[in-house]
Structure formats: structure tokens, C-alpha cells
């Protein structure tokens, strides 16, 4: 049985991945959205017993987020 291996390049060997500014920007927006939703205590601790009710609370949290961004 043969097992292949991969040794990561380090430091000055130009082994760094290319920085994509658009992907970083999009990821930051998504992470901020999740951070806001987790800031809502009811969503973070999941008080709802059913998945349907929990999803409804997540949707209400998203509505609050978009409403805040729209009118502020």
C-alpha cells in the first residue's frame, strides 16, 4: 500500500497562495452577518425546540439586519 505525502512550502519559497480581494470582501460580509445573528441571544442559544421555529428566528434576525442597513 502506497501513501502519498505533501510537504507544504514555507517562507520565501513563493509557496504562498494568491490573495483574492473580492473573495476576501465577500467572506467578510458573510462573517459579519453571522456575527450579528450570533449576537442575538435567542438565535445563539437556540431556545426553539423545532428546526422550523429556529429557522423562523434566523429569518427574523436577517430581516432586522437588512432593515438596519437599509435605514441607517
PDB file of C-alpha atoms in Angstrom:
ATOM      1  CA  UNK A   1       0.000   0.000   0.000  1.00  0.00           C
ATOM      2  CA  UNK A   2       1.438   3.350  -1.042  1.00  0.00           C
ATOM      3  CA  UNK A   3       0.637   6.576   0.852  1.00  0.00           C
ATOM      4  CA  UNK A   4       1.466   9.853  -0.814  1.00  0.00           C
ATOM      5  CA  UNK A   5       2.556  12.851   1.185  1.00  0.00           C
ATOM      6  CA  UNK A   6       2.571  16.590   0.722  1.00  0.00           C
ATOM      7  CA  UNK A   7       5.103  18.896   2.306  1.00  0.00           C
ATOM      8  CA  UNK A   8       3.951  22.492   2.373  1.00  0.00           C
ATOM      9  CA  UNK A   9       6.316  25.110   1.071  1.00  0.00           C
ATOM     10  CA  UNK A  10       7.228  27.736   3.635  1.00  0.00           C
ATOM     11  CA  UNK A  11       8.543  31.240   3.861  1.00  0.00           C
ATOM     12  CA  UNK A  12      10.464  32.678   0.968  1.00  0.00           C
ATOM     13  CA  UNK A  13       9.949  29.801  -1.453  1.00  0.00           C
ATOM     14  CA  UNK A  14       6.986  31.597  -3.072  1.00  0.00           C
ATOM     15  CA  UNK A  15       4.596  28.966  -1.769  1.00  0.00           C
ATOM     16  CA  UNK A  16       2.015  31.493  -0.684  1.00  0.00           C
ATOM     17  CA  UNK A  17      -1.425  31.400  -2.197  1.00  0.00           C
ATOM     18  CA  UNK A  18      -2.599  34.322  -4.263  1.00  0.00           C
ATOM     19  CA  UNK A  19      -4.677  36.917  -2.404  1.00  0.00           C
ATOM     20  CA  UNK A  20      -8.084  37.439  -3.991  1.00  0.00           C
ATOM     21  CA  UNK A  21      -9.521  40.732  -2.784  1.00  0.00           C
ATOM     22  CA  UNK A  22     -13.087  40.065  -3.997  1.00  0.00           C
ATOM     23  CA  UNK A  23     -13.299  36.696  -2.246  1.00  0.00           C
ATOM     24  CA  UNK A  24     -11.937  38.248   0.957  1.00  0.00           C
ATOM     25  CA  UNK A  25     -14.522  41.051   0.748  1.00  0.00           C
ATOM     26  CA  UNK A  26     -17.412  38.612   0.202  1.00  0.00           C
ATOM     27  CA  UNK A  27     -16.233  36.367   3.028  1.00  0.00           C
ATOM     28  CA  UNK A  28     -16.009  39.341   5.385  1.00  0.00           C
ATOM     29  CA  UNK A  29     -19.620  40.304   4.616  1.00  0.00           C
ATOM     30  CA  UNK A  30     -20.841  36.776   5.345  1.00  0.00           C
ATOM     31  CA  UNK A  31     -18.842  36.546   8.590  1.00  0.00           C
ATOM     32  CA  UNK A  32     -20.197  39.908   9.771  1.00  0.00           C
ATOM     33  CA  UNK A  33     -23.733  38.701   9.052  1.00  0.00           C
ATOM     34  CA  UNK A  34     -23.164  35.533  11.092  1.00  0.00           C
ATOM     35  CA  UNK A  35     -21.608  37.624  13.859  1.00  0.00           C
ATOM     36  CA  UNK A  36     -24.694  39.824  14.018  1.00  0.00           C
ATOM     37  CA  UNK A  37     -27.001  36.810  14.073  1.00  0.00           C
ATOM     38  CA  UNK A  38     -24.976  35.151  16.829  1.00  0.00           C
ATOM     39  CA  UNK A  39     -25.249  38.394  18.790  1.00  0.00           C
ATOM     40  CA  UNK A  40     -28.971  37.749  19.097  1.00  0.00           C
ATOM     41  CA  UNK A  41     -29.263  35.689  22.243  1.00  0.00           C
ATOM     42  CA  UNK A  42     -32.277  33.727  21.093  1.00  0.00           C
ATOM     43  CA  UNK A  43     -30.508  32.540  17.940  1.00  0.00           C
ATOM     44  CA  UNK A  44     -27.139  31.892  19.596  1.00  0.00           C
ATOM     45  CA  UNK A  45     -28.550  29.632  22.319  1.00  0.00           C
ATOM     46  CA  UNK A  46     -31.323  28.091  20.199  1.00  0.00           C
ATOM     47  CA  UNK A  47     -34.267  28.306  22.560  1.00  0.00           C
ATOM     48  CA  UNK A  48     -36.630  26.943  19.902  1.00  0.00           C
ATOM     49  CA  UNK A  49     -37.318  23.218  20.058  1.00  0.00           C
ATOM     50  CA  UNK A  50     -38.148  22.612  16.419  1.00  0.00           C
ATOM     51  CA  UNK A  51     -35.990  23.355  13.406  1.00  0.00           C
ATOM     52  CA  UNK A  52     -38.889  25.196  11.764  1.00  0.00           C
ATOM     53  CA  UNK A  53     -39.172  27.671  14.626  1.00  0.00           C
ATOM     54  CA  UNK A  54     -35.393  28.134  14.759  1.00  0.00           C
ATOM     55  CA  UNK A  55     -35.284  28.869  11.028  1.00  0.00           C
ATOM     56  CA  UNK A  56     -38.060  31.421  11.514  1.00  0.00           C
ATOM     57  CA  UNK A  57     -35.987  33.181  14.183  1.00  0.00           C
ATOM     58  CA  UNK A  58     -32.957  33.218  11.872  1.00  0.00           C
ATOM     59  CA  UNK A  59     -35.116  34.773   9.157  1.00  0.00           C
ATOM     60  CA  UNK A  60     -36.379  37.418  11.573  1.00  0.00           C
ATOM     61  CA  UNK A  61     -32.786  38.162  12.545  1.00  0.00           C
ATOM     62  CA  UNK A  62     -31.878  38.591   8.870  1.00  0.00           C
ATOM     63  CA  UNK A  63     -34.831  40.934   8.388  1.00  0.00           C
ATOM     64  CA  UNK A  64     -33.624  43.026  11.340  1.00  0.00           C
ATOM     65  CA  UNK A  65     -30.115  43.138   9.893  1.00  0.00           C
ATOM     66  CA  UNK A  66     -31.251  44.214   6.434  1.00  0.00           C
ATOM     67  CA  UNK A  67     -33.717  46.732   7.877  1.00  0.00           C
ATOM     68  CA  UNK A  68     -30.931  48.297   9.945  1.00  0.00           C
ATOM     69  CA  UNK A  69     -28.636  48.531   6.937  1.00  0.00           C
ATOM     70  CA  UNK A  70     -31.389  49.944   4.751  1.00  0.00           C
ATOM     71  CA  UNK A  71     -32.468  52.773   7.050  1.00  0.00           C
ATOM     72  CA  UNK A  72     -29.187  53.701   8.777  1.00  0.00           C
TER      73      UNK A  72
END
